[in-house]
PDB file of C-alpha atoms in Angstrom:
ATOM      1  CA  MET A  20     -94.687 -60.542  53.787  1.00  0.00           C
ATOM      2  CA  ILE A  21     -96.254 -61.080  57.220  1.00  0.00           C
ATOM      3  CA  THR A  22     -94.340 -64.310  57.895  1.00  0.00           C
ATOM      4  CA  GLU A  23     -91.014 -62.576  57.271  1.00  0.00           C
ATOM      5  CA  LYS A  24     -91.949 -59.779  59.660  1.00  0.00           C
ATOM      6  CA  ILE A  25     -92.931 -62.270  62.378  1.00  0.00           C
ATOM      7  CA  ASN A  26     -89.693 -64.221  61.941  1.00  0.00           C
ATOM      8  CA  LYS A  27     -87.659 -61.021  62.057  1.00  0.00           C
ATOM      9  CA  GLN A  28     -89.469 -60.019  65.247  1.00  0.00           C
ATOM     10  CA  LYS A  29     -88.773 -63.438  66.786  1.00  0.00           C
ATOM     11  CA  MET A  30     -85.075 -63.223  65.973  1.00  0.00           C
ATOM     12  CA  GLN A  31     -84.850 -59.674  67.292  1.00  0.00           C
ATOM     13  CA  ALA A  32     -86.593 -60.841  70.473  1.00  0.00           C
ATOM     14  CA  LYS A  33     -83.920 -63.546  70.876  1.00  0.00           C
ATOM     15  CA  ILE A  34     -81.102 -61.020  70.541  1.00  0.00           C
ATOM     16  CA  ASN A  35     -82.558 -58.356  72.831  1.00  0.00           C
ATOM     17  CA  PRO A  36     -81.875 -60.210  76.138  1.00  0.00           C
ATOM     18  CA  TYR A  37     -78.213 -60.648  75.186  1.00  0.00           C
ATOM     19  CA  GLU A  38     -77.905 -56.943  74.444  1.00  0.00           C
ATOM     20  CA  GLU A  39     -79.615 -56.007  77.694  1.00  0.00           C
ATOM     21  CA  PHE A  40     -77.263 -58.296  79.602  1.00  0.00           C
ATOM     22  CA  PHE A  41     -74.239 -56.802  77.826  1.00  0.00           C
ATOM     23  CA  PHE A  42     -75.242 -53.209  78.596  1.00  0.00           C
ATOM     24  CA  SER A  43     -76.042 -54.085  82.222  1.00  0.00           C
ATOM     25  CA  ASP A  44     -72.335 -54.820  82.917  1.00  0.00           C
ATOM     26  CA  GLU A  45     -73.414 -57.617  85.305  1.00  0.00           C
ATOM     27  CA  TRP A  46     -71.344 -60.088  83.316  1.00  0.00           C
ATOM     28  CA  LYS A  47     -68.150 -58.269  84.271  1.00  0.00           C
ATOM     29  CA  SER A  48     -68.363 -59.557  87.839  1.00  0.00           C
ATOM     30  CA  LEU A  49     -69.242 -63.185  87.119  1.00  0.00           C
ATOM     31  CA  HIS A  50     -67.036 -65.910  88.571  1.00  0.00           C
ATOM     32  CA  TRP A  51     -65.643 -67.069  85.218  1.00  0.00           C
ATOM     33  CA  GLN A  52     -64.061 -63.716  84.396  1.00  0.00           C
ATOM     34  CA  PRO A  53     -60.262 -63.661  84.474  1.00  0.00           C
ATOM     35  CA  GLU A  54     -58.995 -61.927  87.612  1.00  0.00           C
ATOM     36  CA  ASP A  55     -55.829 -60.440  86.185  1.00  0.00           C
ATOM     37  CA  GLN A  56     -57.005 -59.559  82.668  1.00  0.00           C
ATOM     38  CA  THR A  57     -59.575 -57.452  80.888  1.00  0.00           C
ATOM     39  CA  THR A  58     -63.117 -58.765  81.229  1.00  0.00           C
ATOM     40  CA  ILE A  59     -64.551 -60.662  78.281  1.00  0.00           C
ATOM     41  CA  PHE A  60     -68.069 -61.019  76.969  1.00  0.00           C
ATOM     42  CA  PRO A  61     -68.689 -64.338  75.231  1.00  0.00           C
ATOM     43  CA  SER A  62     -69.660 -64.241  71.583  1.00  0.00           C
ATOM     44  CA  VAL A  63     -73.131 -65.334  70.618  1.00  0.00           C
ATOM     45  CA  ILE A  64     -73.656 -66.990  67.262  1.00  0.00           C
ATOM     46  CA  LEU A  65     -77.119 -67.761  65.943  1.00  0.00           C
ATOM     47  CA  ILE A  66     -77.030 -70.158  63.026  1.00  0.00           C
ATOM     48  CA  THR A  67     -80.170 -70.205  60.920  1.00  0.00           C
ATOM     49  CA  PRO A  68     -81.071 -71.297  57.408  1.00  0.00           C
ATOM     50  CA  VAL A  69     -82.324 -67.759  56.675  1.00  0.00           C
ATOM     51  CA  ARG A  70     -80.527 -64.422  56.890  1.00  0.00           C
ATOM     52  CA  TYR A  71     -82.537 -61.966  59.008  1.00  0.00           C
ATOM     53  CA  ALA A  72     -82.353 -58.188  58.749  1.00  0.00           C
ATOM     54  CA  ILE A  73     -81.943 -57.545  62.449  1.00  0.00           C
ATOM     55  CA  SER A  74     -80.057 -54.811  64.228  1.00  0.00           C
ATOM     56  CA  SER A  75     -77.762 -54.923  67.197  1.00  0.00           C
ATOM     57  CA  ASP A  76     -76.080 -52.109  69.083  1.00  0.00           C
TER      58      ASP A  76
END
């Protein structure tokens, strides 16, 4: 259905910036990173009433 495809595309478009930011490694040098521990990337949770078939690397 066209509506499902559009919604899937919208959700994928919302996830893509987070993936790009993760793979850029810029977050590793942000001020909130622990100085004496391994760097951490915050989890992102998208809560929706529908389950979308999206992919994430």
